[in-house]
Every structure is written in structure tokens, then in C-alpha cells.
Amino acid sequence: MSRIEDRTPPLPGHPVRTDKIARVPHSWRHRISGPFVLTALLGVAALASALFLPRYVLTWDLGTAKPPADYATAVNNIRTALLQGVGGLMLLIGAYLTWRQLQLSRHGQATESFAAAVAHLGDTSVDVRLGGIYALERISRSSTADRRTIGEILAAFIGHRARDPERDAQHAHRTATGPGSSVNLSLRAPDIHAALTVLGRRDPVRGQVLRLDRLVLPKANLASARLRDVDLHFSDLTEVSFVGVDLTRADLTGVRLAGAILADAILYQADLRDAVLTGVIAEGVDLRGTDLSKADLRNANLRGARMDYADLRGATLTGAVLAGASLNRVVFDETTAWPDGFDTSRISPARLRSLPPIRPRTYDEFAVQVATAENHPLTEAELAAGRELPEVRPDGPTGAEEN
């Protein structure tokens, strides 16, 4: 067989290589596997120990004492004990190798099951797709290494079937008129509903953000789902059931949630800029530290809601029910539209018009930008109040219950 060095002309200005690389065949030493060599060495060591070690052990144990009358029997007894120990060691090695083989077999079976489940997601039958979704859920429960990948696969599956790439912030103010939008999602698209259910009840993966933006999923049921840090911006979630859902730090900018049920939901530090929440039922909802700037909350039922440190600048709350709502240190300005007869003096402290937003108005920056004297000429009291806001955690004391 000709080599590439013989067929390729030399480069201009480079010397011609005249040395030839000899093809030396592999010697017999390279054909012997490592486990075989190790086993042979262990066998030789065991044989040598059984033959020579008993005499030295007996001599060392006797010291200067007189050897026993039946010297050969004593040596054989020591040799028998050594061989029994070697036999036990070999049994342990065999058990370990058997366990390793079982692990490799299980890994191979899991890989085959994973590939088959993913293939089922593209089937034309909805029953086969449902089987693939629940098979992936079972694999994610037994294999933590595949949990992140399975989450991304299911998110891509949902996005492929329910995403409208043309949606933007303006679509949130338009009524959805898609075909079948008046039917519950579990009836019109059971495979998408099953994938959302699996994502909502899976164990969370640290640092993973599920990309579910621009989805059109009216009348979905995601009660008690765990969707922390999920990205749902510009999605149509009209009349969705979010009872008890965990949407901590979720990106819900430009989302249409008209008529949704958010009772007892957790939206701690969520981003709801320009979102439409008209007529939502959100009794007892956790909206602490939430950015609701320019959000539409007309006729929303926010009875008993926790809205401490929320940004309500430009928000519309006309007709909203705020009875029993906690509004400590809420940020608002003259563009905030309150319900008729609402007394803003109950908010402590009063309006901080120059306070920087909780989130910058971009989608790729999440750090709080502290106001400085150059870009925001605040008073010392306002600047201190903006910089010294205590950290609020959804599962601990708020520190906002102050007079």
C-alpha cells in the first residue's frame, strides 16, 4: 500500500524527506491483555507464597524454640491457611468483576432505552409519543447523569410543537384566536401536556434554564409544577392553571396570563415586565421582589398577595383587589395606575421615583445596577434605601414587615 508521503509532492522551498518510517509489526507482548498478565502474576505470587512462605513463617514464629516433632504437618497447616486466604481473595475479585459486568450491561441497556424513547418522540402516533415521554421520565429518575439532557430534549419537543417564533411583546395584548384554543391542553395536545407535566415534577437540576419561550399554550394545567428559573417570555398562557406553581426567578416578560389562576403560586423575583395579567386570580401569590413594571393587572384578584419590594412603575392596577396585600417598600411612580380609592400612604417608604429597576431592561443582564451620582442624582436617604434593601428569601423571614 502506497503512503501519502510517497504520493504528495514536496512544498516549495522545503527539503524533500528521504527518511522512511518503518512499519514495525506489534510484538507478542502487545497482544497480551492487561488483565491476563495481572492474573498470571497473582497466580505466580500465590504459588510462590504457598511453597516458600510457610517455612519462613514457622521459623519466625518459633524463634529460638525447638521445632515441633511433626514439622511437616505444621508447614502444611500454614500452607492450607494461605491457600484459603488466596481463594477468598479470588472470590472477592470475581465478585467485583461480575458487578462491573452487570454495571456495563445496565449502562448499555439504559443507552438503548434512551435512544428508543427519543425515537418515539418523533412518531406519528400520539400514544407512541406519550410512551416515549414517560420512558424518558423513568430514565431521568434512575440516571442522574441523563437528567439535564432529558430536560433539554423535552423542552425542545414542546418548543417544536407549540412555539410561535413570531411572537413578541405586542402579542401579549392581543386575544388568542388559534384553532382549538378554547379546549384544555390535556385534550387537544396530550403529548405536550404530558411533557410539561414531566418537566414540572422532575427533580431540579442546578444551573439549568428550561427554554420554553414564545409558546402558545392556552388553558394548560400546570398546578404544583416546579419550574424555577424557567424562560417563558412572550408566551401565551391565557387561562392557565398555575395553582401552587413554583416560578421563582422565572423570565415571564411579555407573557399573556389573562384569566390565569395563580393562587398560592410562588413568583419570587420573577420578571413580569410588560406582562398581561388582566383578571388573574392570584390570592396569596408570592410576588416579592418581582419586576412588574408596565404590567397590566387590571381587575386582578390580589387578595392577600405578598408584593414586598415589587417594581410597579408604569403598572396598571385599576379594578384590582388588594385587600390584605403586603406592599412594603413597593417601588412606584406617577405612571402607576392604582385602584380607585387606594391610599398609597400605606406603602412604606413612600415613592422612590429615582430608584433603579430591580432588573435592567435587557434579557441578557441580571445584576442589579446600583444608581450613582453621575447617572441618578439621588438624595442620601434614597440612595441608602436603594442600596440597603435586605435580601428576601422565599422560605425565610422577609425582613419587610416593618412599620
Tab-separated table of N, CA, C and O in Angstrom, residues 121-226:
chain	number	residue	atom	x	y	z
A	121	LEU	N	-40.413	9.961	20.292
A	121	LEU	CA	-40.940	11.333	20.305
A	121	LEU	C	-41.278	11.833	18.907
A	121	LEU	O	-42.096	12.742	18.756
A	122	GLY	N	-40.663	11.265	17.894
A	122	GLY	CA	-40.936	11.690	16.523
A	122	GLY	C	-41.956	10.835	15.804
A	122	GLY	O	-42.159	11.003	14.588
A	123	ASP	N	-42.611	9.912	16.512
A	123	ASP	CA	-43.591	9.035	15.888
A	123	ASP	C	-44.869	9.805	15.562
A	123	ASP	O	-45.199	10.809	16.201
A	124	THR	N	-45.598	9.314	14.566
A	124	THR	CA	-46.838	9.980	14.161
A	124	THR	C	-47.994	9.675	15.102
A	124	THR	O	-48.984	10.406	15.116
A	125	SER	N	-47.886	8.611	15.896
A	125	SER	CA	-48.949	8.243	16.819
A	125	SER	C	-48.751	8.946	18.155
A	125	SER	O	-47.655	8.924	18.725
A	126	VAL	N	-49.809	9.555	18.655
A	126	VAL	CA	-49.705	10.261	19.919
A	126	VAL	C	-49.471	9.286	21.067
A	126	VAL	O	-48.795	9.627	22.060
A	127	ASP	N	-49.980	8.070	20.960
A	127	ASP	CA	-49.761	7.084	22.018
A	127	ASP	C	-48.290	6.704	22.112
A	127	ASP	O	-47.747	6.541	23.217
A	128	VAL	N	-47.621	6.560	20.982
A	128	VAL	CA	-46.199	6.225	20.983
A	128	VAL	C	-45.397	7.388	21.564
A	128	VAL	O	-44.442	7.188	22.321
A	129	ARG	N	-45.777	8.609	21.227
A	129	ARG	CA	-45.068	9.772	21.777
A	129	ARG	C	-45.235	9.851	23.294
A	129	ARG	O	-44.293	10.175	24.019
A	130	LEU	N	-46.445	9.548	23.768
A	130	LEU	CA	-46.659	9.540	25.220
A	130	LEU	C	-45.784	8.482	25.894
A	130	LEU	O	-45.203	8.722	26.964
A	131	GLY	N	-45.672	7.316	25.263
A	131	GLY	CA	-44.802	6.288	25.822
A	131	GLY	C	-43.358	6.730	25.881
A	131	GLY	O	-42.646	6.454	26.857
A	132	GLY	N	-42.898	7.436	24.845
A	132	GLY	CA	-41.530	7.939	24.848
A	132	GLY	C	-41.297	8.974	25.933
A	132	GLY	O	-40.237	8.993	26.574
A	133	ILE	N	-42.282	9.839	26.165
A	133	ILE	CA	-42.137	10.881	27.198
A	133	ILE	C	-42.019	10.259	28.578
A	133	ILE	O	-41.127	10.607	29.369
A	134	TYR	N	-42.899	9.317	28.881
A	134	TYR	CA	-42.862	8.700	30.215
A	134	TYR	C	-41.669	7.761	30.362
A	134	TYR	O	-41.186	7.551	31.489
A	135	ALA	N	-41.185	7.194	29.253
A	135	ALA	CA	-39.949	6.403	29.334
A	135	ALA	C	-38.762	7.295	29.679
A	135	ALA	O	-37.889	6.908	30.483
A	136	LEU	N	-38.708	8.499	29.108
A	136	LEU	CA	-37.640	9.435	29.453
A	136	LEU	C	-37.736	9.863	30.917
A	136	LEU	O	-36.708	10.054	31.584
A	137	GLU	N	-38.950	10.026	31.424
A	137	GLU	CA	-39.099	10.382	32.834
A	137	GLU	C	-38.552	9.271	33.726
A	137	GLU	O	-37.863	9.541	34.723
A	138	ARG	N	-38.826	8.022	33.365
A	138	ARG	CA	-38.324	6.905	34.168
A	138	ARG	C	-36.803	6.841	34.122
A	138	ARG	O	-36.150	6.581	35.136
A	139	ILE	N	-36.224	7.105	32.963
A	139	ILE	CA	-34.761	7.090	32.848
A	139	ILE	C	-34.157	8.214	33.674
A	139	ILE	O	-33.125	8.032	34.335
A	140	SER	N	-34.769	9.390	33.666
A	140	SER	CA	-34.225	10.522	34.429
A	140	SER	C	-34.267	10.253	35.930
A	140	SER	O	-33.427	10.769	36.676
A	141	ARG	N	-35.228	9.467	36.395
A	141	ARG	CA	-35.297	9.162	37.819
A	141	ARG	C	-34.198	8.191	38.244
A	141	ARG	O	-33.704	8.261	39.371
A	142	SER	N	-33.835	7.292	37.347
A	142	SER	CA	-32.824	6.295	37.699
A	142	SER	C	-31.414	6.715	37.316
A	142	SER	O	-30.442	6.140	37.815
A	143	SER	N	-31.269	7.690	36.433
A	143	SER	CA	-29.951	8.115	35.962
A	143	SER	C	-29.827	9.624	36.129
A	143	SER	O	-30.388	10.396	35.333
A	144	THR	N	-29.105	10.049	37.145
A	144	THR	CA	-28.905	11.483	37.353
A	144	THR	C	-28.046	12.107	36.258
A	144	THR	O	-28.159	13.298	35.994
A	145	ALA	N	-27.196	11.297	35.609
A	145	ALA	CA	-26.341	11.844	34.559
A	145	ALA	C	-27.146	12.266	33.336
A	145	ALA	O	-26.720	13.159	32.590
A	146	ASP	N	-28.311	11.649	33.114
A	146	ASP	CA	-29.127	11.958	31.936
A	146	ASP	C	-30.232	12.964	32.240
A	146	ASP	O	-31.000	13.310	31.340
A	147	ARG	N	-30.329	13.421	33.493
A	147	ARG	CA	-31.459	14.276	33.870
A	147	ARG	C	-31.427	15.617	33.136
A	147	ARG	O	-32.456	16.095	32.645
A	148	ARG	N	-30.264	16.221	33.018
A	148	ARG	CA	-30.168	17.509	32.330
A	148	ARG	C	-30.491	17.356	30.837
A	148	ARG	O	-31.235	18.160	30.260
A	149	THR	N	-29.944	16.318	30.220
A	149	THR	CA	-30.188	16.109	28.793
A	149	THR	C	-31.660	15.838	28.518
A	149	THR	O	-32.225	16.349	27.538
A	150	ILE	N	-32.299	15.040	29.369
A	150	ILE	CA	-33.716	14.736	29.164
A	150	ILE	C	-34.561	15.995	29.314
A	150	ILE	O	-35.528	16.203	28.558
A	151	GLY	N	-34.217	16.864	30.255
A	151	GLY	CA	-34.937	18.131	30.371
A	151	GLY	C	-34.826	18.976	29.116
A	151	GLY	O	-35.811	19.569	28.651
A	152	GLU	N	-33.640	19.045	28.533
A	152	GLU	CA	-33.460	19.812	27.300
A	152	GLU	C	-34.218	19.175	26.130
A	152	GLU	O	-34.774	19.885	25.275
A	153	ILE	N	-34.247	17.848	26.084
A	153	ILE	CA	-34.961	17.164	24.999
A	153	ILE	C	-36.455	17.438	25.087
A	153	ILE	O	-37.112	17.752	24.079
A	154	LEU	N	-37.031	17.329	26.280
A	154	LEU	CA	-38.465	17.582	26.435
A	154	LEU	C	-38.804	19.046	26.181
A	154	LEU	O	-39.862	19.352	25.606
A	155	ALA	N	-37.923	19.963	26.597
A	155	ALA	CA	-38.162	21.380	26.302
A	155	ALA	C	-38.130	21.638	24.798
A	155	ALA	O	-38.951	22.402	24.270
A	156	ALA	N	-37.205	20.999	24.092
A	156	ALA	CA	-37.152	21.149	22.637
A	156	ALA	C	-38.380	20.531	21.978
A	156	ALA	O	-38.902	21.054	20.981
A	157	PHE	N	-38.854	19.403	22.519
A	157	PHE	CA	-40.061	18.760	21.985
A	157	PHE	C	-41.267	19.683	22.109
A	157	PHE	O	-42.053	19.854	21.159
A	158	ILE	N	-41.414	20.307	23.284
A	158	ILE	CA	-42.538	21.230	23.485
A	158	ILE	C	-42.407	22.452	22.578
A	158	ILE	O	-43.377	22.893	21.948
A	159	GLY	N	-41.193	22.994	22.507
A	159	GLY	CA	-40.988	24.170	21.666
A	159	GLY	C	-41.232	23.894	20.195
A	159	GLY	O	-41.758	24.746	19.462
A	160	HIS	N	-40.856	22.711	19.731
A	160	HIS	CA	-41.056	22.369	18.321
A	160	HIS	C	-42.530	22.303	17.959
A	160	HIS	O	-42.921	22.637	16.832
A	161	ARG	N	-43.377	21.911	18.910
A	161	ARG	CA	-44.790	21.707	18.613
A	161	ARG	C	-45.681	22.858	19.057
A	161	ARG	O	-46.834	22.924	18.617
A	162	ALA	N	-45.185	23.736	19.930
A	162	ALA	CA	-46.060	24.780	20.459
A	162	ALA	C	-45.454	26.168	20.387
A	162	ALA	O	-46.028	27.103	20.935
A	163	ARG	N	-44.330	26.354	19.718
A	163	ARG	CA	-43.680	27.661	19.685
A	163	ARG	C	-44.128	28.458	18.465
A	163	ARG	O	-44.232	27.925	17.356
A	164	ASP	N	-44.371	29.738	18.697
A	164	ASP	CA	-44.634	30.697	17.621
A	164	ASP	C	-43.449	31.654	17.566
A	164	ASP	O	-43.358	32.585	18.362
A	165	PRO	N	-42.514	31.458	16.627
A	165	PRO	CA	-41.300	32.290	16.615
A	165	PRO	C	-41.563	33.757	16.313
A	165	PRO	O	-40.681	34.591	16.531
A	166	GLU	N	-42.767	34.091	15.850
A	166	GLU	CA	-43.067	35.481	15.517
A	166	GLU	C	-43.603	36.268	16.700
A	166	GLU	O	-43.808	37.480	16.578
A	167	ARG	N	-43.837	35.632	17.825
A	167	ARG	CA	-44.425	36.331	18.959
A	167	ARG	C	-43.434	37.326	19.559
A	167	ARG	O	-42.224	37.068	19.612
A	168	ASP	N	-43.982	38.474	19.991
A	168	ASP	CA	-43.182	39.475	20.674
A	168	ASP	C	-44.032	40.089	21.778
A	168	ASP	O	-45.099	39.577	22.113
A	169	ALA	N	-43.556	41.177	22.356
A	169	ALA	CA	-44.258	41.777	23.490
A	169	ALA	C	-45.638	42.296	23.104
A	169	ALA	O	-46.549	42.334	23.942
A	170	GLN	N	-45.841	42.674	21.846
A	170	GLN	CA	-47.134	43.210	21.430
A	170	GLN	C	-48.222	42.146	21.403
A	170	GLN	O	-49.403	42.449	21.555
A	171	HIS	N	-47.823	40.884	21.206
A	171	HIS	CA	-48.821	39.826	21.136
A	171	HIS	C	-49.499	39.593	22.478
A	171	HIS	O	-50.588	39.015	22.527
A	172	ALA	N	-48.874	40.009	23.569
A	172	ALA	CA	-49.466	39.791	24.882
A	172	ALA	C	-50.768	40.565	25.056
A	172	ALA	O	-51.616	40.180	25.865
A	173	HIS	N	-50.941	41.644	24.312
A	173	HIS	CA	-52.136	42.477	24.429
A	173	HIS	C	-53.209	42.077	23.426
A	173	HIS	O	-54.234	42.737	23.332
A	174	ARG	N	-52.984	41.017	22.678
A	174	ARG	CA	-53.971	40.560	21.704
A	174	ARG	C	-54.597	39.261	22.179
A	174	ARG	O	-53.933	38.401	22.746
A	175	THR	N	-55.878	39.116	21.921
A	175	THR	CA	-56.593	37.917	22.328
A	175	THR	C	-56.222	36.756	21.423
A	175	THR	O	-56.179	36.888	20.199
A	176	ALA	N	-55.929	35.614	22.028
A	176	ALA	CA	-55.566	34.425	21.254
A	176	ALA	C	-56.797	33.886	20.535
A	176	ALA	O	-57.845	33.688	21.126
A	177	THR	N	-56.658	33.645	19.234
A	177	THR	CA	-57.765	33.130	18.422
A	177	THR	C	-57.344	31.889	17.651
A	177	THR	O	-57.859	31.606	16.591
A	178	GLY	N	-56.363	31.171	18.174
A	178	GLY	CA	-55.892	29.983	17.482
A	178	GLY	C	-56.931	28.891	17.466
A	178	GLY	O	-57.843	28.850	18.302
A	179	PRO	N	-56.848	27.966	16.504
A	179	PRO	CA	-57.823	26.872	16.439
A	179	PRO	C	-57.715	25.958	17.644
A	179	PRO	O	-56.631	25.523	18.029
A	180	GLY	N	-58.861	25.683	18.253
A	180	GLY	CA	-58.885	24.790	19.402
A	180	GLY	C	-58.382	25.398	20.684
A	180	GLY	O	-58.167	24.673	21.659
A	181	SER	N	-58.175	26.726	20.723
A	181	SER	CA	-57.624	27.348	21.924
A	181	SER	C	-58.601	27.341	23.088
A	181	SER	O	-58.211	27.566	24.226
A	182	SER	N	-59.879	27.078	22.825
A	182	SER	CA	-60.862	27.037	23.899
A	182	SER	C	-60.919	25.672	24.581
A	182	SER	O	-61.619	25.515	25.583
A	183	VAL	N	-60.194	24.693	24.057
A	183	VAL	CA	-60.174	23.341	24.630
A	183	VAL	C	-58.939	23.215	25.511
A	183	VAL	O	-57.868	23.736	25.198
A	184	ASN	N	-59.079	22.527	26.613
A	184	ASN	CA	-57.951	22.327	27.517
A	184	ASN	C	-56.797	21.644	26.794
A	184	ASN	O	-56.991	20.785	25.927
A	185	LEU	N	-55.584	22.013	27.197
A	185	LEU	CA	-54.393	21.468	26.542
A	185	LEU	C	-54.309	19.955	26.688
A	185	LEU	O	-53.860	19.257	25.766
A	186	SER	N	-54.747	19.408	27.810
A	186	SER	CA	-54.676	17.962	28.006
A	186	SER	C	-55.545	17.189	27.034
A	186	SER	O	-55.318	15.998	26.806
A	187	LEU	N	-56.529	17.866	26.425
A	187	LEU	CA	-57.404	17.212	25.456
A	187	LEU	C	-56.950	17.442	24.026
A	187	LEU	O	-57.007	16.525	23.202
A	188	ARG	N	-56.486	18.654	23.731
A	188	ARG	CA	-56.125	18.931	22.342
A	188	ARG	C	-54.690	18.533	22.019
A	188	ARG	O	-54.369	18.280	20.851
A	189	ALA	N	-53.809	18.475	23.002
A	189	ALA	CA	-52.411	18.083	22.762
A	189	ALA	C	-51.911	17.326	23.990
A	189	ALA	O	-51.132	17.851	24.786
A	190	PRO	N	-52.348	16.063	24.162
A	190	PRO	CA	-51.948	15.331	25.377
A	190	PRO	C	-50.450	15.076	25.472
A	190	PRO	O	-49.913	14.968	26.578
A	191	ASP	N	-49.748	14.980	24.347
A	191	ASP	CA	-48.303	14.747	24.413
A	191	ASP	C	-47.573	15.964	24.946
A	191	ASP	O	-46.652	15.850	25.773
A	192	ILE	N	-47.980	17.172	24.506
A	192	ILE	CA	-47.358	18.390	25.027
A	192	ILE	C	-47.674	18.562	26.506
A	192	ILE	O	-46.815	18.928	27.310
A	193	HIS	N	-48.927	18.272	26.871
A	193	HIS	CA	-49.313	18.370	28.274
A	193	HIS	C	-48.518	17.385	29.132
A	193	HIS	O	-48.075	17.720	30.243
A	194	ALA	N	-48.292	16.174	28.622
A	194	ALA	CA	-47.511	15.188	29.375
A	194	ALA	C	-46.065	15.639	29.527
A	194	ALA	O	-45.466	15.470	30.594
A	195	ALA	N	-45.474	16.205	28.478
A	195	ALA	CA	-44.092	16.682	28.567
A	195	ALA	C	-43.973	17.812	29.584
A	195	ALA	O	-43.010	17.867	30.368
A	196	LEU	N	-44.939	18.732	29.607
A	196	LEU	CA	-44.925	19.813	30.600
A	196	LEU	C	-45.079	19.258	32.017
A	196	LEU	O	-44.433	19.728	32.960
A	197	THR	N	-45.926	18.245	32.163
A	197	THR	CA	-46.126	17.640	33.482
A	197	THR	C	-44.844	16.984	33.974
A	197	THR	O	-44.470	17.113	35.146
A	198	VAL	N	-44.154	16.282	33.080
A	198	VAL	CA	-42.903	15.620	33.460
A	198	VAL	C	-41.858	16.650	33.851
A	198	VAL	O	-41.136	16.484	34.852
A	199	LEU	N	-41.753	17.742	33.097
A	199	LEU	CA	-40.794	18.791	33.442
A	199	LEU	C	-41.155	19.449	34.768
A	199	LEU	O	-40.262	19.859	35.528
A	200	GLY	N	-42.448	19.550	35.053
A	200	GLY	CA	-42.871	20.233	36.273
A	200	GLY	C	-42.697	19.423	37.532
A	200	GLY	O	-42.653	20.007	38.627
A	201	ARG	N	-42.579	18.101	37.433
A	201	ARG	CA	-42.450	17.297	38.646
A	201	ARG	C	-41.096	16.604	38.760
A	201	ARG	O	-40.889	15.781	39.634
A	202	ARG	N	-40.182	16.907	37.874
A	202	ARG	CA	-38.858	16.298	37.932
A	202	ARG	C	-38.035	16.961	39.029
A	202	ARG	O	-38.334	18.074	39.486
A	203	ASP	N	-36.974	16.277	39.428
A	203	ASP	CA	-36.046	16.862	40.396
A	203	ASP	C	-35.270	17.988	39.714
A	203	ASP	O	-34.808	17.835	38.579
A	204	PRO	N	-35.122	19.131	40.378
A	204	PRO	CA	-34.437	20.265	39.733
A	204	PRO	C	-32.979	19.961	39.462
A	204	PRO	O	-32.325	19.214	40.194
A	205	VAL	N	-32.467	20.549	38.396
A	205	VAL	CA	-31.062	20.420	38.009
A	205	VAL	C	-30.402	21.766	38.220
A	205	VAL	O	-30.857	22.784	37.685
A	206	ARG	N	-29.348	21.783	39.019
A	206	ARG	CA	-28.689	23.047	39.359
A	206	ARG	C	-28.156	23.735	38.100
A	206	ARG	O	-27.440	23.142	37.291
A	207	GLY	N	-28.504	25.010	37.956
A	207	GLY	CA	-27.969	25.816	36.869
A	207	GLY	C	-28.651	25.631	35.533
A	207	GLY	O	-28.275	26.299	34.567
A	208	GLN	N	-29.660	24.778	35.435
A	208	GLN	CA	-30.311	24.548	34.141
A	208	GLN	C	-31.496	25.488	33.985
A	208	GLN	O	-32.317	25.638	34.882
A	209	VAL	N	-31.588	26.135	32.824
A	209	VAL	CA	-32.694	27.019	32.484
A	209	VAL	C	-33.455	26.379	31.331
A	209	VAL	O	-32.896	26.184	30.237
A	210	LEU	N	-34.711	26.046	31.560
A	210	LEU	CA	-35.526	25.442	30.514
A	210	LEU	C	-35.990	26.528	29.550
A	210	LEU	O	-36.652	27.488	29.947
A	211	ARG	N	-35.665	26.372	28.270
A	211	ARG	CA	-36.032	27.351	27.248
A	211	ARG	C	-37.409	27.004	26.695
A	211	ARG	O	-37.555	26.130	25.848
A	212	LEU	N	-38.426	27.679	27.204
A	212	LEU	CA	-39.802	27.457	26.768
A	212	LEU	C	-40.431	28.776	26.335
A	212	LEU	O	-41.604	29.037	26.591
A	213	ASP	N	-39.656	29.606	25.671
A	213	ASP	CA	-40.134	30.923	25.276
A	213	ASP	C	-41.037	30.839	24.045
A	213	ASP	O	-40.971	29.902	23.261
A	214	ARG	N	-41.921	31.839	23.935
A	214	ARG	CA	-42.803	32.030	22.776
A	214	ARG	C	-43.742	30.845	22.540
A	214	ARG	O	-44.096	30.522	21.415
A	215	LEU	N	-44.144	30.183	23.610
A	215	LEU	CA	-45.078	29.070	23.477
A	215	LEU	C	-46.514	29.579	23.439
A	215	LEU	O	-46.837	30.600	24.036
A	216	VAL	N	-47.358	28.857	22.742
A	216	VAL	CA	-48.789	29.153	22.698
A	216	VAL	C	-49.492	27.986	23.367
A	216	VAL	O	-49.743	26.943	22.760
A	217	LEU	N	-49.804	28.154	24.660
A	217	LEU	CA	-50.341	27.055	25.472
A	217	LEU	C	-51.518	27.541	26.311
A	217	LEU	O	-51.490	27.481	27.540
A	218	PRO	N	-52.570	28.052	25.681
A	218	PRO	CA	-53.723	28.472	26.485
A	218	PRO	C	-54.409	27.278	27.122
A	218	PRO	O	-54.405	26.161	26.595
A	219	LYS	N	-54.995	27.532	28.305
A	219	LYS	CA	-55.750	26.527	29.050
A	219	LYS	C	-54.913	25.301	29.418
A	219	LYS	O	-55.417	24.172	29.423
A	220	ALA	N	-53.657	25.503	29.713
A	220	ALA	CA	-52.830	24.401	30.216
A	220	ALA	C	-53.008	24.270	31.727
A	220	ALA	O	-53.376	25.232	32.410
A	221	ASN	N	-52.745	23.084	32.236
A	221	ASN	CA	-52.868	22.832	33.669
A	221	ASN	C	-51.494	22.464	34.205
A	221	ASN	O	-50.993	21.361	33.974
A	222	LEU	N	-50.852	23.402	34.917
A	222	LEU	CA	-49.527	23.190	35.484
A	222	LEU	C	-49.550	23.390	36.993
A	222	LEU	O	-48.611	23.936	37.568
A	223	ALA	N	-50.605	22.961	37.630
A	223	ALA	CA	-50.736	23.126	39.069
A	223	ALA	C	-49.615	22.375	39.793
A	223	ALA	O	-49.279	21.239	39.443
A	224	SER	N	-49.022	23.047	40.781
A	224	SER	CA	-47.978	22.489	41.655
A	224	SER	C	-46.700	22.125	40.901
A	224	SER	O	-45.871	21.370	41.419
A	225	ALA	N	-46.511	22.643	39.708
A	225	ALA	CA	-45.289	22.353	38.954
A	225	ALA	C	-44.109	23.110	39.560
A	225	ALA	O	-44.260	24.204	40.110
A	226	ARG	N	-42.912	22.508	39.444
A	226	ARG	CA	-41.677	23.143	39.918
A	226	ARG	C	-40.891	23.605	38.689
A	226	ARG	O	-40.222	22.815	38.039
